[in-house]
Amino acid sequence: MSGALIDWFGHAARDLPWRAPETSAWGILVSEFMSQQTQVERVIPHWLEWMERWPTPSALAADEPGEAVRAWKRLGYPRRALWLHRAAVEIAERHGDEVPADVDALLALTGIGPYTARAVAVFAFGDTHPVVDTNTRRVIARAVHGKAAAGMPAARDLDDMTALLPGEREAAAVFNAAAMELGATVCTARAPKCGDCPIAELCEWRGAGYPENAPAKRPKQASFEGSDRQARGKIMHLLRAATAAVDPVAALEAAAEGSSGGTTRDATQPQRALDSLIADGLVVEFEGRLRLP
């Protein structure tokens, strides 16, 4: 399986800017932060702008955290921008402005969990670790276990990927990327393109006749429309666009405005959204007004 996937990746991989050979470990780290729960196509222009403005951790660390939040724009989950700024400060101060290669050192940085630590160690430094995201889990579920979809994340996922990794260091890194790419572009959740799959002949799910045997799905996230997340986003949009500190009343009014021009049904939502942003450190109260950190 690994050989077929690696060969396929050599000609089918998307031309993503952070895959360029000259990309620094910092650039790869930034791409991993930005790509969490976000479509790659949305990430590309933000990553290019970010790397032009802040080509090193120390360049970002020298700016205020609020500038990172502002530059994050509408990528979603803006706490990632705040965490990335904190990680940049830590890298600049503790590691001489160089992203560490060791997984444990990466885990000690703000905002970096096991997946991101392994991904940076593999894609930036060529270390041998299993890197498993949602796309990889789907490929393994279908090709190896004959399931229509992956279940909830589990420790077994890493064991499965470890068993598939080639023994040669460089090949293992490429295979990690290839499995993700296959899940993202061919072995997709809703409409898999089995005719384009380089491992179709080896796929247990296909061989079994595509049984409807998907594990129970996780509960769906509540709709974004009308949610606290949407109200938070409206406040953040107002503050990112502002050139001066903002009156809290204006922030609450922005949060209350509904998509159709009316107001939210939940009268407590605007204040709740604002309070949560302050608690997360994304909004700062200063002399009775609001600003980015």
XYZ file of N, CA and C in Angstrom, residues 58-266:
627
model
N 10.295 35.422 15.776
C 10.616 36.683 16.452
C 9.928 37.870 15.799
N 9.678 37.801 14.495
C 8.971 38.885 13.821
C 7.549 39.004 14.341
N 6.891 37.869 14.525
C 5.538 37.890 15.088
C 5.578 38.281 16.561
N 6.533 37.747 17.301
C 6.621 38.026 18.735
C 6.813 39.509 19.009
N 7.436 40.227 18.087
C 7.697 41.653 18.273
C 6.443 42.497 18.133
N 5.387 41.946 17.539
C 4.122 42.656 17.379
C 3.190 42.345 18.548
N 2.188 43.190 18.719
C 1.180 42.944 19.747
C 0.343 41.720 19.380
N -0.124 40.959 20.378
C -0.990 39.806 20.084
C -2.207 40.190 19.248
N -2.726 41.409 19.492
C -3.902 41.841 18.743
C -3.672 41.927 17.254
N -2.421 42.162 16.843
C -2.128 42.208 15.411
C -2.259 40.822 14.789
N -1.879 39.794 15.547
C -2.066 38.428 15.062
C -3.553 38.114 14.924
N -4.333 38.533 15.916
C -5.780 38.303 15.869
C -6.393 39.061 14.693
N -5.929 40.277 14.458
C -6.457 41.076 13.345
C -6.122 40.417 12.000
N -4.883 39.952 11.868
C -4.456 39.342 10.606
C -5.126 37.993 10.362
N -5.620 37.371 11.437
C -6.312 36.086 11.300
C -7.588 36.235 10.480
N -8.157 37.439 10.499
C -9.375 37.764 9.751
C -10.476 36.763 10.088
N -11.049 36.111 9.068
C -12.185 35.225 9.307
C -11.842 33.755 9.107
N -10.623 33.385 9.480
C -10.253 31.974 9.387
C -11.029 31.114 10.383
N -11.584 31.743 11.414
C -12.334 31.003 12.420
C -11.470 30.586 13.593
N -12.124 30.352 14.727
C -11.433 29.964 15.944
C -10.231 30.881 16.212
N -10.479 32.176 16.440
C -9.374 33.142 16.543
C -8.430 32.905 17.711
N -8.817 32.061 18.661
C -7.874 31.749 19.726
C -6.603 31.122 19.168
N -6.717 30.494 17.992
C -5.525 29.922 17.366
C -4.501 31.010 17.079
N -4.964 32.198 16.685
C -4.041 33.300 16.410
C -3.332 33.732 17.690
N -4.086 33.783 18.770
C -3.508 34.174 20.057
C -2.489 33.131 20.518
N -2.842 31.865 20.368
C -1.920 30.793 20.751
C -0.668 30.811 19.875
N -0.841 31.069 18.583
C 0.305 31.100 17.684
C 1.256 32.233 18.057
N 0.695 33.371 18.460
C 1.543 34.475 18.901
C 2.324 34.071 20.159
N 1.647 33.438 21.104
C 2.335 33.006 22.327
C 3.411 31.987 22.013
N 3.131 31.069 21.101
C 4.135 30.081 20.698
C 5.333 30.775 20.055
N 5.073 31.816 19.258
C 6.164 32.551 18.617
C 7.067 33.194 19.664
N 6.461 33.772 20.698
C 7.245 34.368 21.787
C 8.103 33.294 22.463
N 7.510 32.150 22.716
C 8.236 31.067 23.381
C 9.388 30.550 22.523
N 9.151 30.430 21.222
C 10.210 29.957 20.316
C 11.352 30.971 20.265
N 10.983 32.244 20.176
C 12.008 33.294 20.113
C 12.834 33.334 21.394
N 12.180 33.174 22.540
C 12.871 33.331 23.821
C 13.575 32.051 24.293
N 12.973 30.899 24.032
C 13.523 29.655 24.570
C 14.388 28.882 23.586
N 14.142 29.078 22.292
C 14.779 28.221 21.286
C 15.577 29.005 20.245
N 15.972 30.218 20.577
C 16.810 30.983 19.661
C 16.160 31.272 18.331
N 14.844 31.441 18.332
C 14.074 31.776 17.124
C 13.991 30.625 16.120
N 14.270 29.415 16.592
C 14.176 28.240 15.737
C 13.117 27.289 16.293
N 12.198 26.871 15.440
C 11.182 25.904 15.870
C 11.879 24.614 16.291
N 11.599 24.111 17.481
C 12.265 22.874 17.915
C 11.788 21.670 17.112
N 12.670 20.700 16.977
C 12.337 19.495 16.217
C 11.765 18.391 17.084
N 12.078 18.426 18.366
C 11.670 17.367 19.278
C 10.183 17.464 19.616
N 9.489 16.350 19.590
C 8.046 16.334 19.844
C 7.721 16.873 21.232
N 8.479 16.475 22.237
C 8.199 16.954 23.590
C 8.407 18.465 23.699
N 9.431 18.986 23.040
C 9.656 20.434 23.052
C 8.542 21.166 22.326
N 8.038 20.575 21.267
C 6.916 21.170 20.538
C 5.655 21.160 21.401
N 5.429 20.068 22.115
C 4.254 19.962 22.977
C 4.275 20.992 24.104
N 5.441 21.455 24.465
C 5.560 22.438 25.544
C 5.198 23.843 25.085
N 5.017 24.035 23.778
C 4.645 25.348 23.250
C 3.132 25.542 23.327
N 2.709 26.767 23.508
C 1.278 27.090 23.599
C 0.546 26.694 22.323
N -0.589 26.051 22.490
C -1.460 25.760 21.359
C -1.097 24.534 20.554
N -0.051 23.824 20.955
C 0.389 22.655 20.185
C 0.021 21.379 20.930
N -0.811 20.574 20.289
C -1.195 19.289 20.839
C -0.452 18.163 20.149
N -0.775 16.922 20.476
C -0.048 15.770 19.916
C -0.047 15.724 18.390
N -1.200 16.009 17.758
C -1.220 15.959 16.292
C -0.262 16.984 15.694
N -0.364 18.236 16.126
C 0.470 19.290 15.542
C 1.946 19.034 15.815
N 2.273 18.572 17.003
C 3.674 18.286 17.333
C 4.248 17.227 16.396
N 3.494 16.149 16.170
C 3.992 15.102 15.277
C 4.061 15.598 13.831
N 3.058 16.384 13.418
C 3.040 16.884 12.044
C 4.253 17.766 11.765
N 4.584 18.656 12.689
C 5.746 19.529 12.491
C 7.031 18.709 12.505
N 7.139 17.769 13.438
C 8.338 16.935 13.508
C 8.543 16.146 12.218
N 7.451 15.696 11.609
C 7.538 14.901 10.380
C 7.749 15.778 9.160
N 6.869 16.783 8.962
C 6.885 17.540 7.716
C 7.960 18.621 7.666
N 8.419 19.069 8.837
C 9.481 20.075 8.859
C 10.858 19.457 9.028
N 10.919 18.340 9.767
C 12.230 17.783 10.102
C 12.438 16.344 9.627
N 11.405 15.745 9.046
C 11.564 14.409 8.500
C 11.637 13.292 9.512
N 11.225 13.550 10.749
C 11.229 12.493 11.761
C 10.157 11.444 11.429
N 10.278 10.291 12.022
C 9.332 9.206 11.762
C 8.334 9.092 12.903
N 7.137 9.542 12.649
C 6.028 9.444 13.593
C 4.754 9.225 12.775
N 3.742 8.579 13.338
C 2.445 8.515 12.649
C 1.735 9.863 12.792
N 1.263 10.394 11.674
C 0.511 11.649 11.683
C -0.891 11.331 11.178
N -1.865 11.466 12.050
C -3.222 11.012 11.722
C -4.213 12.154 11.892
N -4.821 12.575 10.789
C -5.902 13.550 10.863
C -7.200 12.878 10.430
N -8.251 13.662 10.289
C -9.559 13.102 9.913
C -9.497 12.367 8.580
N -8.767 12.924 7.625
C -8.679 12.304 6.307
C -7.935 10.971 6.367
N -6.845 10.944 7.115
C -6.088 9.700 7.260
C -6.930 8.618 7.921
N -7.667 8.992 8.945
C -8.497 8.027 9.648
C -9.538 7.425 8.711
N -10.081 8.237 7.818
C -11.074 7.721 6.861
C -10.436 6.725 5.896
N -9.266 7.045 5.393
C -8.567 6.138 4.481
C -8.288 4.800 5.163
N -7.792 4.838 6.385
C -7.483 3.604 7.111
C -8.757 2.812 7.412
N -9.814 3.533 7.807
C -11.074 2.848 8.112
C -11.571 2.059 6.904
N -11.493 2.661 5.730
C -12.006 2.005 4.527
C -11.030 0.961 3.990
N -9.787 1.376 3.781
C -8.828 0.498 3.121
C -8.408 -0.677 3.991
N -8.248 -0.469 5.280
C -7.729 -1.509 6.173
C -8.838 -2.254 6.907
N -9.812 -1.505 7.431
C -10.829 -2.125 8.284
C -12.153 -2.392 7.570
N -12.288 -1.976 6.335
C -13.506 -2.253 5.591
C -14.728 -1.530 6.096
N -14.526 -0.380 6.720
C -15.633 0.413 7.251
C -15.912 1.609 6.352
N -17.168 1.994 6.272
C -17.547 3.113 5.418
C -17.006 4.442 5.926
N -16.754 4.519 7.221
C -16.255 5.755 7.818
C -15.502 5.404 9.094
N -14.703 6.353 9.557
C -13.974 6.140 10.810
C -14.893 6.449 11.989
N -14.640 5.816 13.085
C -15.386 6.122 14.300
C -14.760 7.291 15.024
N -15.023 7.391 16.302
C -14.429 8.451 17.100
C -12.918 8.236 17.197
N -12.134 9.309 17.272
C -10.675 9.166 17.399
C -10.311 8.297 18.595
N -9.275 7.473 18.422
C -8.847 6.557 19.483
C -7.349 6.305 19.356
N -6.758 5.779 20.419
C -5.327 5.474 20.411
C -4.984 4.484 19.308
N -5.942 3.661 18.961
C -5.722 2.664 17.908
C -5.355 3.312 16.583
N -5.802 4.535 16.337
C -5.514 5.218 15.070
C -4.014 5.336 14.838
N -3.273 5.685 15.890
C -1.821 5.817 15.759
C -1.172 4.453 15.534
N -1.683 3.431 16.196
C -1.153 2.077 16.003
C -1.371 1.628 14.563
N -2.558 1.918 14.030
C -2.858 1.543 12.647
C -1.895 2.217 11.678
N -1.662 3.511 11.881
C -0.781 4.240 10.976
C 0.667 3.791 11.132
N 1.083 3.521 12.352
C 2.443 3.038 12.592
C 2.691 1.730 11.850
N 1.688 0.857 11.822
C 1.825 -0.432 11.146
C 1.975 -0.261 9.639
N 1.478 0.833 9.090
C 1.537 1.056 7.643
C 2.774 1.827 7.199
N 3.444 2.511 8.126
C 4.568 3.369 7.756
C 5.726 2.563 7.179
N 6.299 3.043 6.075
C 7.504 2.400 5.551
C 8.654 2.541 6.545
N 9.610 1.667 6.479
C 10.724 1.712 7.398
C 11.708 2.820 7.110
N 11.796 3.245 5.867
C 12.753 4.296 5.493
C 12.206 5.659 5.893
N 13.037 6.477 6.512
C 12.622 7.738 7.119
C 11.921 8.681 6.144
N 12.524 8.937 4.998
C 11.936 9.877 4.029
C 10.624 9.334 3.476
N 10.594 8.039 3.193
C 9.370 7.433 2.664
C 8.238 7.511 3.678
N 8.576 7.358 4.960
C 7.544 7.431 6.001
C 6.915 8.824 6.040
N 7.740 9.869 5.897
C 7.210 11.234 5.904
C 6.292 11.457 4.707
N 6.709 10.974 3.541
C 5.891 11.142 2.333
C 4.589 10.350 2.466
N 4.669 9.165 3.037
C 3.462 8.357 3.184
C 2.448 9.035 4.098
N 2.919 9.649 5.174
C 2.012 10.406 6.044
C 1.257 11.465 5.250
N 1.979 12.223 4.440
C 1.349 13.274 3.641
C 0.424 12.686 2.585
N 0.837 11.565 1.988
C 0.044 10.957 0.924
C -1.288 10.426 1.440
N -1.288 9.819 2.619
C -2.536 9.304 3.182
C -3.516 10.436 3.461
N -3.015 11.553 3.991
C -3.871 12.727 4.205
C -4.430 13.238 2.888
N -3.549 13.320 1.891
C -3.956 13.857 0.589
C -5.021 12.978 -0.055
N -4.858 11.682 0.060
C -5.843 10.771 -0.525
C -7.207 10.999 0.111
N -7.243 11.120 1.427
C -8.516 11.349 2.108
C -9.122 12.689 1.787
N -8.280 13.700 1.555
C -8.785 15.043 1.285
C -9.300 15.212 -0.135
N -8.713 14.469 -1.092
C -9.037 14.728 -2.499
C -9.710 13.573 -3.234
N -9.528 12.349 -2.766
C -10.080 11.176 -3.474
C -11.014 10.383 -2.571
N -10.528 9.946 -1.436
C -11.329 9.123 -0.517
C -12.127 10.044 0.409
N -12.950 10.872 -0.189
C -13.686 11.888 0.558
C -14.873 11.275 1.298
N -15.402 12.025 2.232
C -16.455 11.482 3.094
C -17.731 11.168 2.323
N -18.166 12.089 1.479
C -19.486 11.932 0.854
C -19.452 11.326 -0.547
N -18.396 11.589 -1.307
C -18.370 11.115 -2.690
C -16.983 10.610 -3.057
N -16.575 9.460 -2.512
C -15.241 8.952 -2.824
C -15.081 8.635 -4.310
N -13.927 9.001 -4.854
C -13.632 8.782 -6.276
C -12.807 7.513 -6.408
N -13.437 6.393 -6.236
C -12.717 5.125 -6.204
C -12.012 4.830 -7.524
N -12.531 5.351 -8.622
C -11.890 5.140 -9.917
C -10.548 5.828 -10.025
N -10.315 6.828 -9.176
C -9.044 7.553 -9.185
C -8.107 7.109 -8.074
N -8.512 6.149 -7.292
C -7.753 5.774 -6.100
C -6.608 4.816 -6.443
N -5.398 5.137 -6.020
C -4.244 4.278 -6.334
C -4.216 2.974 -5.537
N -5.041 2.878 -4.512
C -5.055 1.643 -3.704
C -6.432 0.991 -3.738
N -7.213 1.286 -4.768
C -8.575 0.743 -4.852
C -8.584 -0.783 -4.803
N -7.614 -1.419 -5.461
C -7.577 -2.879 -5.487
C -7.264 -3.480 -4.117
N -6.713 -2.661 -3.218
C -6.348 -3.143 -1.889
C -7.384 -2.765 -0.832
N -8.414 -2.027 -1.215
C -9.371 -1.466 -0.263
C -10.371 -2.517 0.213
N -10.396 -2.768 1.495
C -11.298 -3.759 2.069
C -12.759 -3.344 1.938
N -13.029 -2.068 2.073
C -14.416 -1.599 1.971
C -14.936 -1.787 0.554
N -14.137 -1.427 -0.419
C -14.530 -1.623 -1.824
C -14.684 -3.108 -2.126
N -13.737 -3.904 -1.636
C -13.799 -5.339 -1.901
C -15.027 -6.002 -1.312
N -15.546 -5.414 -0.224
C -16.742 -5.977 0.416
C -18.029 -5.464 -0.210
N -17.902 -4.618 -1.229
C -19.099 -4.107 -1.895
C -19.678 -2.857 -1.273
N -18.842 -2.060 -0.638
C -19.253 -0.784 -0.025
C -20.400 -0.951 0.985
N -20.236 -1.779 1.977
C -21.324 -1.965 2.968
C -21.603 -0.683 3.755
N -22.856 -0.536 4.147
C -23.253 0.619 4.971
C -22.995 0.273 6.434
N -21.752 0.321 6.823
C -21.374 -0.136 8.158
C -20.609 0.932 8.936
N -20.915 2.173 8.658
C -20.219 3.264 9.340
C -20.535 3.243 10.832
N -19.542 3.501 11.676
C -19.801 3.589 13.127
C -20.741 4.755 13.428
N -21.269 4.752 14.627
C -22.164 5.834 15.028
C -21.459 7.172 14.911
N -22.180 8.164 14.390
C -21.602 9.482 14.203
C -21.581 10.246 15.519
N -20.634 11.161 15.626
C -20.602 12.042 16.779
C -21.744 13.038 16.661
N -22.221 13.584 17.762
C -23.296 14.574 17.685
C -22.891 15.756 16.816
N -23.828 16.226 16.004
C -23.536 17.354 15.129
C -23.388 18.633 15.935
N -22.464 19.472 15.477
C -22.306 20.767 16.115
C -23.540 21.616 15.809
N -23.941 22.425 16.771
C -25.106 23.272 16.569
C -24.878 24.201 15.384
N -25.971 24.594 14.740
C -25.887 25.482 13.588
C -25.166 26.776 13.946
N -24.332 27.249 13.018
C -23.600 28.500 13.241
C -24.551 29.688 13.257
N -25.570 29.623 12.416
C -26.535 30.725 12.316
C -27.247 30.919 13.642
N -27.118 32.109 14.192
C -27.779 32.432 15.438
C -27.057 31.944 16.681
N -25.882 31.369 16.522
C -25.158 30.789 17.654
C -24.303 31.837 18.364
N -23.806 31.456 19.545
C -22.859 32.313 20.258
C -21.599 32.508 19.424
N -21.211 31.479 18.670
C -20.025 31.615 17.823
C -20.210 32.729 16.808
N -21.404 32.817 16.248
C -21.671 33.879 15.278
C -21.634 35.240 15.959
N -22.204 35.337 17.148
C -22.184 36.606 17.876
C -20.752 37.013 18.220
N -19.940 36.068 18.632
C -18.528 36.344 18.903
C -17.826 36.842 17.640
N -18.142 36.195 16.529
C -17.523 36.583 15.264
C -17.862 38.010 14.856
N -19.083 38.434 15.144
C -19.484 39.799 14.796
C -18.717 40.829 15.629
N -18.509 40.513 16.897
C -17.729 41.419 17.744
C -16.282 41.471 17.258
N -15.718 40.317 16.940
C -14.332 40.284 16.468
C -14.174 41.033 15.148
N -15.146 40.904 14.271
C -15.092 41.613 12.996
C -15.081 43.121 13.227
N -15.895 43.589 14.168
C -15.951 45.013 14.488
C -14.601 45.488 15.027
N -14.002 44.731 15.927
C -12.746 45.150 16.543
C -11.576 45.063 15.564
N -11.589 44.082 14.694
C -10.501 43.975 13.713
C -10.511 45.162 12.759
N -11.705 45.643 12.438
C -11.821 46.748 11.488
C -11.601 48.110 12.139
N -11.674 48.167 13.463
C -11.591 49.453 14.170
C -10.158 49.969 14.218
N -10.012 51.282 14.124
C -8.694 51.922 14.230
C -8.475 52.491 15.628
N -9.498 52.424 16.478
C -9.400 52.900 17.859
C -10.243 51.985 18.731
N -10.096 52.138 20.042
C -10.885 51.333 20.965
C -12.374 51.558 20.721
N -13.167 50.523 20.986
C -14.588 50.510 20.632
C -15.449 50.612 21.880
N -16.527 51.351 21.772
C -17.509 51.460 22.859
C -18.172 50.094 23.051
N -18.264 49.581 24.273
C -18.909 48.284 24.507
C -20.338 48.213 23.981
N -21.037 49.331 24.010
C -22.414 49.338 23.497
C -22.422 48.994 22.017
N -21.461 49.524 21.261
C -21.379 49.226 19.831
C -21.083 47.749 19.600
N -20.234 47.172 20.468
C -19.915 45.753 20.344
C -21.143 44.894 20.611
N -21.903 45.245 21.627
C -23.111 44.487 21.949
C -24.150 44.620 20.846
N -24.264 45.804 20.261
C -25.203 46.005 19.156
C -24.799 45.179 17.941
N -23.494 45.110 17.675
C -23.025 44.301 16.553
C -23.344 42.836 16.772
N -23.158 42.354 18.014
C -23.439 40.959 18.328
C -24.922 40.643 18.230
N -25.756 41.637 18.527
C -27.202 41.419 18.552
C -27.832 41.438 17.177
N -27.140 41.998 16.211
C -27.736 42.139 14.884
C -27.874 40.785 14.213
N -29.079 40.434 13.815
C -29.327 39.170 13.138
C -28.967 39.241 11.681
N -28.892 38.073 11.029
C -28.514 38.021 9.619
C -29.488 38.762 8.726
N -30.755 38.809 9.128
C -31.756 39.480 8.306
C -31.894 40.951 8.664
N -31.025 41.448 9.534
C -31.091 42.853 9.916
C -31.812 43.081 11.219
N -32.449 42.025 11.744
C -33.136 42.169 13.020
C -32.185 41.920 14.173
N -32.724 41.549 15.308
C -31.880 41.264 16.462
C -32.010 39.803 16.848
N -31.051 39.301 17.616
C -31.085 37.910 18.051
C -32.273 37.657 18.974
N -32.719 36.426 18.989
C -33.856 36.079 19.845
C -33.446 36.034 21.318
N -32.201 35.663 21.570
C -31.713 35.517 22.929
C -31.105 36.839 23.384
